[in-house]
Short mmCIF file of C-alpha atoms (C1' of nucleotides) in Angstrom, two decimals:
data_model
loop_
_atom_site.label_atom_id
_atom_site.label_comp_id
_atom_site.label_asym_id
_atom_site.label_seq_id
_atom_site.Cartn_x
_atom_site.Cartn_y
_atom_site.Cartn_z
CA UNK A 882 -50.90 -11.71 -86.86
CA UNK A 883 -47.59 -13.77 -86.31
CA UNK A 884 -45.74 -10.50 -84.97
CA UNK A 885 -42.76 -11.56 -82.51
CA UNK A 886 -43.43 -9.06 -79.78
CA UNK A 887 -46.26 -7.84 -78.51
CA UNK A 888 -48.51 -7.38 -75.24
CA UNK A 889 -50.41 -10.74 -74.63
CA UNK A 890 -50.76 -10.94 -71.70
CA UNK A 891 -54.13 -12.63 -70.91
CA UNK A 892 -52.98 -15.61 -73.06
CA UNK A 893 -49.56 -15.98 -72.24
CA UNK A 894 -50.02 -16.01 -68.48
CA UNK A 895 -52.43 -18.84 -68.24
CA UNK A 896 -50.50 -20.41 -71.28
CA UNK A 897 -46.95 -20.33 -68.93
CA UNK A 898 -49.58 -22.01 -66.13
CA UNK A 899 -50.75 -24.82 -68.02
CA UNK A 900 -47.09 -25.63 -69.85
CA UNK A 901 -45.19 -25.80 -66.15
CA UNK A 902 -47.98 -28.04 -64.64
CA UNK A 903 -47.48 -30.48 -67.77
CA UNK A 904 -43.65 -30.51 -67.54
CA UNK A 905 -43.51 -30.50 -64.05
CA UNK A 906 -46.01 -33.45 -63.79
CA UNK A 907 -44.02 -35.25 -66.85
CA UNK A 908 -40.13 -34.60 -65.38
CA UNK A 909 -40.68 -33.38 -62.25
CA UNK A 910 -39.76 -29.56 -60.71
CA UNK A 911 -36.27 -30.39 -60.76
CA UNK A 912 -35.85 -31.47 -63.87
CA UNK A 913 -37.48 -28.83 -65.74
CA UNK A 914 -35.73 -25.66 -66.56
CA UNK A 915 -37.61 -22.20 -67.14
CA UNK A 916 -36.00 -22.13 -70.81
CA UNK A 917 -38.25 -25.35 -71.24
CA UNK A 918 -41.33 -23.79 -70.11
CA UNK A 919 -40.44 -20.86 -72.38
CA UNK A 920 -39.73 -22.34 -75.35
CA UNK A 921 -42.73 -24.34 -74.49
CA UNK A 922 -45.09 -21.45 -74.46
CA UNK A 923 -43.30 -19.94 -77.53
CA UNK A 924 -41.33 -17.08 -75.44
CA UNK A 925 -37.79 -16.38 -73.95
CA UNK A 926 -37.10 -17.56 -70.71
CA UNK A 927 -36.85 -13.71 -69.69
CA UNK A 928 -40.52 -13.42 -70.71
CA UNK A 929 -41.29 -15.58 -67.60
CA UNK A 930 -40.92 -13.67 -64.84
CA UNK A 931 -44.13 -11.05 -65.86
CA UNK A 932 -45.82 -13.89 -64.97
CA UNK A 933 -43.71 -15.35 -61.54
CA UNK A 934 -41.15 -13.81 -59.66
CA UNK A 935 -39.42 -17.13 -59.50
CA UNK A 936 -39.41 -20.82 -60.26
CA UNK A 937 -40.55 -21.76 -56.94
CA UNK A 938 -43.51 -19.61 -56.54
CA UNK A 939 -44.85 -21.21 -59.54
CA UNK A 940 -45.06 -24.15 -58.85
CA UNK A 941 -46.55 -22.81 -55.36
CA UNK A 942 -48.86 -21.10 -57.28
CA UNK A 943 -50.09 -23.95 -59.40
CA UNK A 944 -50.49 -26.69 -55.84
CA UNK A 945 -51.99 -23.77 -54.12
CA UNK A 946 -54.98 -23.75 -56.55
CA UNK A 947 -54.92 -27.12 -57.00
CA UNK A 948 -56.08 -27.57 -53.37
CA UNK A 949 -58.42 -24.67 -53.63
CA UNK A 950 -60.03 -26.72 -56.36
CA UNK A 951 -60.19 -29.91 -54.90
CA UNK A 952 -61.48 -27.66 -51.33
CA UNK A 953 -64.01 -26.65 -53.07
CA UNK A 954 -65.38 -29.51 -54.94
CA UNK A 955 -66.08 -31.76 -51.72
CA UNK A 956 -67.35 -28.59 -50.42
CA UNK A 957 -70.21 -28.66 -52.76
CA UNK A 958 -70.75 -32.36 -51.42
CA UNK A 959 -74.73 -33.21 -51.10
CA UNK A 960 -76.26 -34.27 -47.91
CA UNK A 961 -77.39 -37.89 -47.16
CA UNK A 962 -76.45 -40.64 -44.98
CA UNK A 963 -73.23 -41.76 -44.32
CA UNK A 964 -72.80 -44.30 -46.60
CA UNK A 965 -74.49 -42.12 -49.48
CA UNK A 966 -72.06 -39.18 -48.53
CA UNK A 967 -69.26 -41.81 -48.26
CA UNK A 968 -69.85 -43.15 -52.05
CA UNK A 969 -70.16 -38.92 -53.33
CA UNK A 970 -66.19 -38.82 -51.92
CA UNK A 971 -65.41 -42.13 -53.61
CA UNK A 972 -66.68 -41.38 -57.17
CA UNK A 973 -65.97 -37.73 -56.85
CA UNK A 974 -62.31 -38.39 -55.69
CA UNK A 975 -62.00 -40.66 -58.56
CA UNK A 976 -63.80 -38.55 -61.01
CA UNK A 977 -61.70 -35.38 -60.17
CA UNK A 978 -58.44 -37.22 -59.81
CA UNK A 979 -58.56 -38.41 -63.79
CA UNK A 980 -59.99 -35.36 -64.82
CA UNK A 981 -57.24 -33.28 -63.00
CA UNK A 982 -53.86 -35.93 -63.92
CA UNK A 983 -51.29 -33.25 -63.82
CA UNK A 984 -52.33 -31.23 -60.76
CA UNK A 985 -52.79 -34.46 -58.37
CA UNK A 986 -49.53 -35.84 -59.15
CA UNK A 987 -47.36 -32.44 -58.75
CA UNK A 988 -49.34 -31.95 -55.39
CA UNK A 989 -48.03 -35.03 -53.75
CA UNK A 990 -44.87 -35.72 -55.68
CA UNK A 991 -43.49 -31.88 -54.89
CA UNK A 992 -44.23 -30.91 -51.60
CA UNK A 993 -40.44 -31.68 -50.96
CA UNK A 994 -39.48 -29.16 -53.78
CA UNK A 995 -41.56 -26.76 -51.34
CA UNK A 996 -39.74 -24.37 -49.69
CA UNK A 997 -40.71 -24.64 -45.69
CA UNK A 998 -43.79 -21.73 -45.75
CA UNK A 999 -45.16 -22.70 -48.93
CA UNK A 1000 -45.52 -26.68 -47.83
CA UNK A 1001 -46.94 -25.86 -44.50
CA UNK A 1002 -49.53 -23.85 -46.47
CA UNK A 1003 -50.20 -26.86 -48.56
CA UNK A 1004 -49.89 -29.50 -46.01
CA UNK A 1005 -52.44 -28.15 -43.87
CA UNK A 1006 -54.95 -27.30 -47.68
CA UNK A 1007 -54.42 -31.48 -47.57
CA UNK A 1008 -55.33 -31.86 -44.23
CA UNK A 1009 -58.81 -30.15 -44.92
CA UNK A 1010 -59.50 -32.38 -46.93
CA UNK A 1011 -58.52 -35.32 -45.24
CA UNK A 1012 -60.52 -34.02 -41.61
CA UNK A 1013 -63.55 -33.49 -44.49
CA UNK A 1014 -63.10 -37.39 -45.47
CA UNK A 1015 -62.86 -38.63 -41.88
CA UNK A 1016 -66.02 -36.49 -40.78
CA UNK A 1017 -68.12 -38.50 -43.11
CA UNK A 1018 -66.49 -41.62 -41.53
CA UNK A 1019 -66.82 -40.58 -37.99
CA UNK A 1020 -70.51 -39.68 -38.98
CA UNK A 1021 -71.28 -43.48 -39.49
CA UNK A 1022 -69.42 -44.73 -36.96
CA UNK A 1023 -71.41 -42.77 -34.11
CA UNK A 1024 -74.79 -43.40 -36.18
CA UNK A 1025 -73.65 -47.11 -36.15
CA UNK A 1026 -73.68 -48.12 -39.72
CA UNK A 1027 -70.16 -47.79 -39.98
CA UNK A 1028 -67.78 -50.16 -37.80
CA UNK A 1029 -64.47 -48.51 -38.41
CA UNK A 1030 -61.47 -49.39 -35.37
CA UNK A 1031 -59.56 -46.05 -36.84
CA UNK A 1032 -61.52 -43.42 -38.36
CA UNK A 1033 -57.91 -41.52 -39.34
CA UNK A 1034 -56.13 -44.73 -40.52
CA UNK A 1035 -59.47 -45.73 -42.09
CA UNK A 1036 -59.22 -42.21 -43.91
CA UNK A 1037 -55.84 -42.47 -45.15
CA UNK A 1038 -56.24 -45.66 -46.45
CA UNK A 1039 -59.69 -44.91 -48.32
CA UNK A 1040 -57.98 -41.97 -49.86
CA UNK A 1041 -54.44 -43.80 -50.72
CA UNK A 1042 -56.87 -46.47 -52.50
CA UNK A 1043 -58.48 -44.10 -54.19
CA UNK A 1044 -55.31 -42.47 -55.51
CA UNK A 1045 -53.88 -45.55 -56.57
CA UNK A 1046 -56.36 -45.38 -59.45
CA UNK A 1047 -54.56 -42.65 -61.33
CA UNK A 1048 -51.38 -45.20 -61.60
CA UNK A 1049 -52.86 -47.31 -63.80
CA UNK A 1050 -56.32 -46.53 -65.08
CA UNK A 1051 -56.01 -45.53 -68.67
CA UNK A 1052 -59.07 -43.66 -70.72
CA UNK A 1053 -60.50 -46.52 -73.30
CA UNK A 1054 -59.04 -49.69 -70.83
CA UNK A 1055 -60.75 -52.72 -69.81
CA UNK A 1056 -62.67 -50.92 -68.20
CA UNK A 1057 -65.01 -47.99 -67.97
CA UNK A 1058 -64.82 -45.28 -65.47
CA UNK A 1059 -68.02 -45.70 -63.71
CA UNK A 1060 -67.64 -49.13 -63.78
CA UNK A 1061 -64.33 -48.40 -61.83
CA UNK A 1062 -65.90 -46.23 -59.08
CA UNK A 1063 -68.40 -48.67 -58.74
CA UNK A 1064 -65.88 -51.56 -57.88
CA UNK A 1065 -64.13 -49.29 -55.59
CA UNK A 1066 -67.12 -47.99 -53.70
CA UNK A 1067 -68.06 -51.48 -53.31
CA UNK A 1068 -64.87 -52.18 -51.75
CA UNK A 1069 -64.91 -49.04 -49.64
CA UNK A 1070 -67.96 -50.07 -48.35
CA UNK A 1071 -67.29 -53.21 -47.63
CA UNK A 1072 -64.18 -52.31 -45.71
CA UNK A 1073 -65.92 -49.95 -43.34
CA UNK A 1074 -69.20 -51.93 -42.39
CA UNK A 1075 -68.79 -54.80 -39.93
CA UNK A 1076 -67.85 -58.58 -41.35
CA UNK B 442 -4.99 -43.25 -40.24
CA UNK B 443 -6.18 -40.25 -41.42
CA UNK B 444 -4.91 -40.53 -44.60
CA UNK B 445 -6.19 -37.96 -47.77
CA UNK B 446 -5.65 -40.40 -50.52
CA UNK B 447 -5.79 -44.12 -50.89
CA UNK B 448 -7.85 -47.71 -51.47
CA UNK B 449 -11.06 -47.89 -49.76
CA UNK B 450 -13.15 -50.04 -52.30
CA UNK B 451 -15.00 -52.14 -49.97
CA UNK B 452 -15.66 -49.70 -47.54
CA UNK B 453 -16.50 -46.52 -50.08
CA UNK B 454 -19.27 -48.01 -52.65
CA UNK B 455 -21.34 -49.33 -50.32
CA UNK B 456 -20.98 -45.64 -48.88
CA UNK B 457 -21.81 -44.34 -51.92
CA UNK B 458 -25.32 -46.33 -52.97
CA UNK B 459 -26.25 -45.47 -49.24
CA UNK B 460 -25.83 -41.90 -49.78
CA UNK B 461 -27.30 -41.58 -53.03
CA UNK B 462 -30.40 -43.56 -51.21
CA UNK B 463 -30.84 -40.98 -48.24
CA UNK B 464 -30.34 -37.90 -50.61
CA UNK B 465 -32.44 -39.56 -54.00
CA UNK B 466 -35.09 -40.14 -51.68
CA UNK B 467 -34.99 -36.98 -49.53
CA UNK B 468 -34.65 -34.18 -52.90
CA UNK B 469 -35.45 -36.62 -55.94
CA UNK B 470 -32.93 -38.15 -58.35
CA UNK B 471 -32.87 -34.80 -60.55
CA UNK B 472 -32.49 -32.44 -57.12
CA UNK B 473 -29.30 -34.10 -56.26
CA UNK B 474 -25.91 -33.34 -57.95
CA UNK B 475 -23.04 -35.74 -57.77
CA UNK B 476 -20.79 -33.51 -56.13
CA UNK B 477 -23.83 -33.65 -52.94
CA UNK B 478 -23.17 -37.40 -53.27
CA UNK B 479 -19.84 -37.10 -52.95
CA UNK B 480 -19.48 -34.57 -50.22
CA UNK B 481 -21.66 -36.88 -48.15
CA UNK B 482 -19.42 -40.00 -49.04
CA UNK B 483 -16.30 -37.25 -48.07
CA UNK B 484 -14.66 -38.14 -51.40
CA UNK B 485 -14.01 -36.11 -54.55
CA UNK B 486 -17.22 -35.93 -57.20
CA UNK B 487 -14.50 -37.81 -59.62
CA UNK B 488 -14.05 -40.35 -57.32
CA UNK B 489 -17.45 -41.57 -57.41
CA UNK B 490 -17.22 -42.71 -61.04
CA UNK B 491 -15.36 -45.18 -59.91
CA UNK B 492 -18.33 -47.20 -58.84
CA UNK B 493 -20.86 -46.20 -61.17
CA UNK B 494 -20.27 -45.50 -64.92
CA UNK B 495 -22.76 -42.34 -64.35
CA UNK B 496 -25.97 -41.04 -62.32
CA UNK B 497 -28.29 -42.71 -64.44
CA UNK B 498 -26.95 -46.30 -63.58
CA UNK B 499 -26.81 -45.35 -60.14
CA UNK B 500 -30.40 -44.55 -59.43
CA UNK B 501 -31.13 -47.89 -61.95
CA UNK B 502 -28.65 -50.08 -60.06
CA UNK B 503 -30.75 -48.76 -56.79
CA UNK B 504 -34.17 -49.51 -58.10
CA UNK B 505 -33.05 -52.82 -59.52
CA UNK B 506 -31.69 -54.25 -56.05
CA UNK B 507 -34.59 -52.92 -53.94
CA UNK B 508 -36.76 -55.07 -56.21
CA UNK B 509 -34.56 -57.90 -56.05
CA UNK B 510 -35.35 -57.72 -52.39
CA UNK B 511 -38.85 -57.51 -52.49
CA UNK B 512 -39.15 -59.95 -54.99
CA UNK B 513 -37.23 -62.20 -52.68
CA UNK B 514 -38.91 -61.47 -49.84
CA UNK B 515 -42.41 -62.44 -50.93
CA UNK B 516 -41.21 -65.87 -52.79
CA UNK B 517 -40.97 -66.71 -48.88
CA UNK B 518 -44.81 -66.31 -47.96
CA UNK B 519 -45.45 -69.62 -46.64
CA UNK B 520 -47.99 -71.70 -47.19
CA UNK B 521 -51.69 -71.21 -46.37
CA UNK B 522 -54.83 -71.28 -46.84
CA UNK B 523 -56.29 -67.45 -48.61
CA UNK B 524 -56.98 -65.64 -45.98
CA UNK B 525 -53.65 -66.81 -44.23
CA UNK B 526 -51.83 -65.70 -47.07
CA UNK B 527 -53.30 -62.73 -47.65
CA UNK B 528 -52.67 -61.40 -43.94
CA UNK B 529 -49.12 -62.42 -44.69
CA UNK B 530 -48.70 -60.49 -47.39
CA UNK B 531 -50.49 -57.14 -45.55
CA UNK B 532 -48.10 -57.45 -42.59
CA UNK B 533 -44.86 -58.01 -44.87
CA UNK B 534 -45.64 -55.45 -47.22
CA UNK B 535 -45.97 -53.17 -43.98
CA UNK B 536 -43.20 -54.40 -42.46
CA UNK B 537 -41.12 -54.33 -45.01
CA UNK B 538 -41.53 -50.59 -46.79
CA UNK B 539 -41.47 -48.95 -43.10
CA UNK B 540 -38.37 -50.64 -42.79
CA UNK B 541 -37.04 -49.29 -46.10
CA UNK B 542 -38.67 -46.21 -46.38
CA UNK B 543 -36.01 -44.95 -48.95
CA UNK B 544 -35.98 -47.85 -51.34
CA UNK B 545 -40.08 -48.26 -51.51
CA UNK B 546 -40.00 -43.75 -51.94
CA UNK B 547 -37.46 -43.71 -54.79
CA UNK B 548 -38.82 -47.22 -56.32
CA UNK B 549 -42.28 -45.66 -57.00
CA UNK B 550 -41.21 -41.64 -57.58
CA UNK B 551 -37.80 -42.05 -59.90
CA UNK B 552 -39.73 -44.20 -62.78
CA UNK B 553 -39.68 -41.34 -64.73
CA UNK B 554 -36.53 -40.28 -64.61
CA UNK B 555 -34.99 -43.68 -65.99
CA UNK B 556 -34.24 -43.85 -68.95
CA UNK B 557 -36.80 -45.84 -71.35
CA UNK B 558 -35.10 -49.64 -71.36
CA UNK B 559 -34.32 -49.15 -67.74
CA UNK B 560 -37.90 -48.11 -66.71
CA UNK B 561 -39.10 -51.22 -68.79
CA UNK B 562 -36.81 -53.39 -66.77
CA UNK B 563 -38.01 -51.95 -63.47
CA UNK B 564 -41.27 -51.98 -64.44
CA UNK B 565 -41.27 -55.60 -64.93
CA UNK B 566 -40.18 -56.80 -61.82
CA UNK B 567 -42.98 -53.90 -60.19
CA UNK B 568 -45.48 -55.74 -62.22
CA UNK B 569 -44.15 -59.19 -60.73
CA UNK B 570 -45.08 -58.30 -57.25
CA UNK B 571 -48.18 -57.58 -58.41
CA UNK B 572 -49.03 -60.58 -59.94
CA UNK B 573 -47.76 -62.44 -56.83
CA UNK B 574 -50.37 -60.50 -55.05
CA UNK B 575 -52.85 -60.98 -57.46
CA UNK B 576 -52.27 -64.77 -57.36
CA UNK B 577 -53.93 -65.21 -53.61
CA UNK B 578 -56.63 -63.26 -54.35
CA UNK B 579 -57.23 -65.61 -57.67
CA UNK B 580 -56.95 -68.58 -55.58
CA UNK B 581 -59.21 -67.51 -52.42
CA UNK B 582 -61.74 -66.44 -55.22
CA UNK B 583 -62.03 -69.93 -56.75
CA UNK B 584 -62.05 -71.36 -53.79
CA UNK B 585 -64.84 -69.06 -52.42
CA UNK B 586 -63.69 -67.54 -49.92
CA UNK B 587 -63.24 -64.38 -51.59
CA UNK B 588 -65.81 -62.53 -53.51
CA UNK B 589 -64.28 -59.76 -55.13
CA UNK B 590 -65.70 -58.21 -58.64
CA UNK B 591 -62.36 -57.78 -60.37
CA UNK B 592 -59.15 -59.24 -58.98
CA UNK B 593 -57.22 -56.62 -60.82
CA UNK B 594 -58.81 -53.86 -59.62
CA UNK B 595 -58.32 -55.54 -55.75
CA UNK B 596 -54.79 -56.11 -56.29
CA UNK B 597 -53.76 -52.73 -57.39
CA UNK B 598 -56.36 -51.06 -54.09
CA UNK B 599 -55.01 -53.34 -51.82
CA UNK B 600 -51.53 -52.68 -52.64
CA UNK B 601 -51.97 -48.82 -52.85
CA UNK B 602 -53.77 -48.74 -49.60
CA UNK B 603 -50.80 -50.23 -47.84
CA UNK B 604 -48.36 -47.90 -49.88
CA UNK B 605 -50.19 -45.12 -48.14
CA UNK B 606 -49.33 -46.04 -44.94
CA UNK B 607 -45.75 -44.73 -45.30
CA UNK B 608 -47.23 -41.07 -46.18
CA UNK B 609 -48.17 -40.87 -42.41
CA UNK B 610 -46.63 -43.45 -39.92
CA UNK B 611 -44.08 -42.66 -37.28
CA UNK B 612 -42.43 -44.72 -35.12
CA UNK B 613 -43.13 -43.73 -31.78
CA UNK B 614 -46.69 -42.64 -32.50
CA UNK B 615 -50.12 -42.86 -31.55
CA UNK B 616 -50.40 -47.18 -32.62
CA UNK B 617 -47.79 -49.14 -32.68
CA UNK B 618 -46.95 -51.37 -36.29
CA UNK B 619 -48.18 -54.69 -35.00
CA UNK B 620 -51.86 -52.53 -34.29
CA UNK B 621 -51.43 -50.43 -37.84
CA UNK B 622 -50.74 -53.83 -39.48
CA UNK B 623 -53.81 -55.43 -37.51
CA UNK B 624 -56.25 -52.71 -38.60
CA UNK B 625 -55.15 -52.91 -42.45
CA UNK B 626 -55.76 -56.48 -42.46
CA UNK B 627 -58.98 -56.11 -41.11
CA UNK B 628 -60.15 -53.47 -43.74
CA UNK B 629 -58.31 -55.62 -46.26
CA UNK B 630 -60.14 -58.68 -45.03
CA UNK B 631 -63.74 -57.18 -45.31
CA UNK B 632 -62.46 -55.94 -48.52
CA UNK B 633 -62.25 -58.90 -50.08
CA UNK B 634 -65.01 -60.65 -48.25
CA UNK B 635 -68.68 -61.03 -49.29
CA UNK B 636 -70.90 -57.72 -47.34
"C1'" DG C 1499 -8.55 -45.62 -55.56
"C1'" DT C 1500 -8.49 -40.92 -55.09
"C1'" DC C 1501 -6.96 -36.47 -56.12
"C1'" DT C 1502 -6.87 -31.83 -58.74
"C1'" DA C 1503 -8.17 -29.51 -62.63
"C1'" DT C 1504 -10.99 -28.62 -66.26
"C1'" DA C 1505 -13.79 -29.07 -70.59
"C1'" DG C 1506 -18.21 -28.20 -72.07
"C1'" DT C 1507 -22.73 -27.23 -71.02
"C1'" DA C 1508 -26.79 -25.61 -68.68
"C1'" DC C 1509 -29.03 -23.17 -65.13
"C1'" DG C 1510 -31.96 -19.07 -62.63
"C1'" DA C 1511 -32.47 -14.56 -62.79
"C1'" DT C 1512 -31.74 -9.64 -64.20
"C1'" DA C 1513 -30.79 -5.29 -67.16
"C1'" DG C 1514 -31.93 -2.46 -70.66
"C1'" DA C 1515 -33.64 -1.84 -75.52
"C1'" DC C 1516 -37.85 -1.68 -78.07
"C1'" DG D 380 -44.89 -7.45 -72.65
"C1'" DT D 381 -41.18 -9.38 -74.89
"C1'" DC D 382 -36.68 -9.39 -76.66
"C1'" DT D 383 -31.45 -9.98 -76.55
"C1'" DA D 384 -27.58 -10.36 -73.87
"C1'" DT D 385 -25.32 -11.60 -69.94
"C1'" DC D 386 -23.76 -12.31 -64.96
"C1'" DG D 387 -22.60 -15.63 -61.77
"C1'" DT D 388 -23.05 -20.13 -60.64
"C1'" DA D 389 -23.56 -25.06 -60.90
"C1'" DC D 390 -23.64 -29.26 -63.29
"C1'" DT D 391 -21.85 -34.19 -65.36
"C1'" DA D 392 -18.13 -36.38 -66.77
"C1'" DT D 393 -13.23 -37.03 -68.03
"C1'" DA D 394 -7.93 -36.67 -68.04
"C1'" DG D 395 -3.84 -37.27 -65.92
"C1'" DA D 396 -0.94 -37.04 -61.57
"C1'" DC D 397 0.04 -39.66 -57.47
#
DNA sequence: GTCTATAGTACGATAGAC
DNA sequence: GTCTATCGTACTATAGAC
């Protein structure tokens, strides 16, 4: 116990992880040195690079499996009709988005901090999902329950709603999470059948 | 002509709070050193304090005239009945963040990087615009032509929706603004409507 | 109003000891 | 795997000359 140098590596790696997604959400990837991070894990800044082999690969790193999270959770979406699938996205984005603050800020408020490869690589992880959004959408419209003029504007602005959430909903508010999905499902809906 | 040294003060701080625009909004506030400023302004970094007692009042001073804009812009929405006014305010808050992409970027990604009394101030004039939007929903809701489950909730989706639309439009695209603004009032306007 | 020069500090990343 | 020490560079802001 409480030595000063030693070989932990299976906690200090994931522990480097989870303090650069907090201070990077919190002051941005500019603003946040690697001495930060370090002292924030409780090691030198030369202790880092084990885990990195630079500043901008970790933050790569940590949008990279962001998106493979996110991929993978509307993946696992359940079949149904279009307007059943349609509310899964709604309450799923929603649901994910508070549960995962840190990661879904950082993966649209860096991609400029990206060097040119990495944000093509996450650009086109974002486009997934948005195509896997707009298929639902598309879905209806041909079946006829949905009358949509744009499917892709129609996407982008279902999914910039539903990120708008995270900017103000706060845990113990006025209001309850399910009671917020509910609200916005029923204005999703609302927006995408005819008048 | 051609001269190294001399006065310039009318021409060179309007130079400078353009330049610190472009470059805030294209790297962030904390990417961007003074000396970049400068170079772009074709002064000396020393120069530049000339105008601005330090960075921090320059990205404030920024923020706090974009607002003023915006804030003076929608004290102009004309009269109307709801609906009227509603469509107004989808086509001007279109109009007007494609037409200052930089302002509207830095204005909602630099919060956190002013300094605590500043963010309050900015905040406050944010949360103005809101409640101007909030106010036509209030009044088509008592009036019955809107039926919308939380006015709140509306304001803040309505508002992010048309945010997103500077993620993805360009100019010279596949729909022209007038049609992008026409199809965002239409999902607005279903929205907000009874199903 | 702008310049040059600089004080004082912080940065990312690496080398070598343990 | 982590430490200490450090290289080379960049930063904000100021002082004083012109």
């Amino acid at each position: 116990m409480a030595r000063k140098a030693g070989s932990h590596a299976e906690i200090t790696g994931p522990k480097v992880r989870e303090a650069a997604l907090r201070l990077f959400a919190q002051y941005g990837f500019a603003a946040v040195s690697m001495r930060q991070i370090a002292r924030e894990v409780g090691v030198q800044a030369g202790a880092l690079y084990t885990y990195t082999t630079d500043k901008q690969a970790l933050l790569f790193d940590l949008m990279h499996d962001h998106m493979g999270d996110v991929l993978a959770g509307i993946a696992a979406m359940p079949d149904g009709s279009p307007g059943e699938r349609l509310e899964w996205i709604v309450r799923y984005h929603i649901g994910y988005n508070l549960t995962h603050k840190d990661g879904v800020f950082i993966n649209y408020m860096e991609l400029r901090n990206l060097e040119p490869e990495n944000r093509k690589v996450i650009s086109a992880l974002r486009r997934r999902y948005e195509d896997a959004v707009e298929a639902v959408l598309v879905d209806g419209q041909e079946k006829g329950v949905f009358q949509i003029p744009d499917t892709r504007l129609a996407t982008m602005a279902v999914i910039a709603m539903l990120n708008g959430v995270n900017t103000w909903y706060r845990e113990g508010g006025r209001l309850s999470q399910d009671r917020v999905e509910r609200i916005y499902w029923n204005m999703v809906r609302r927006a995408v059948k005819g008048a």
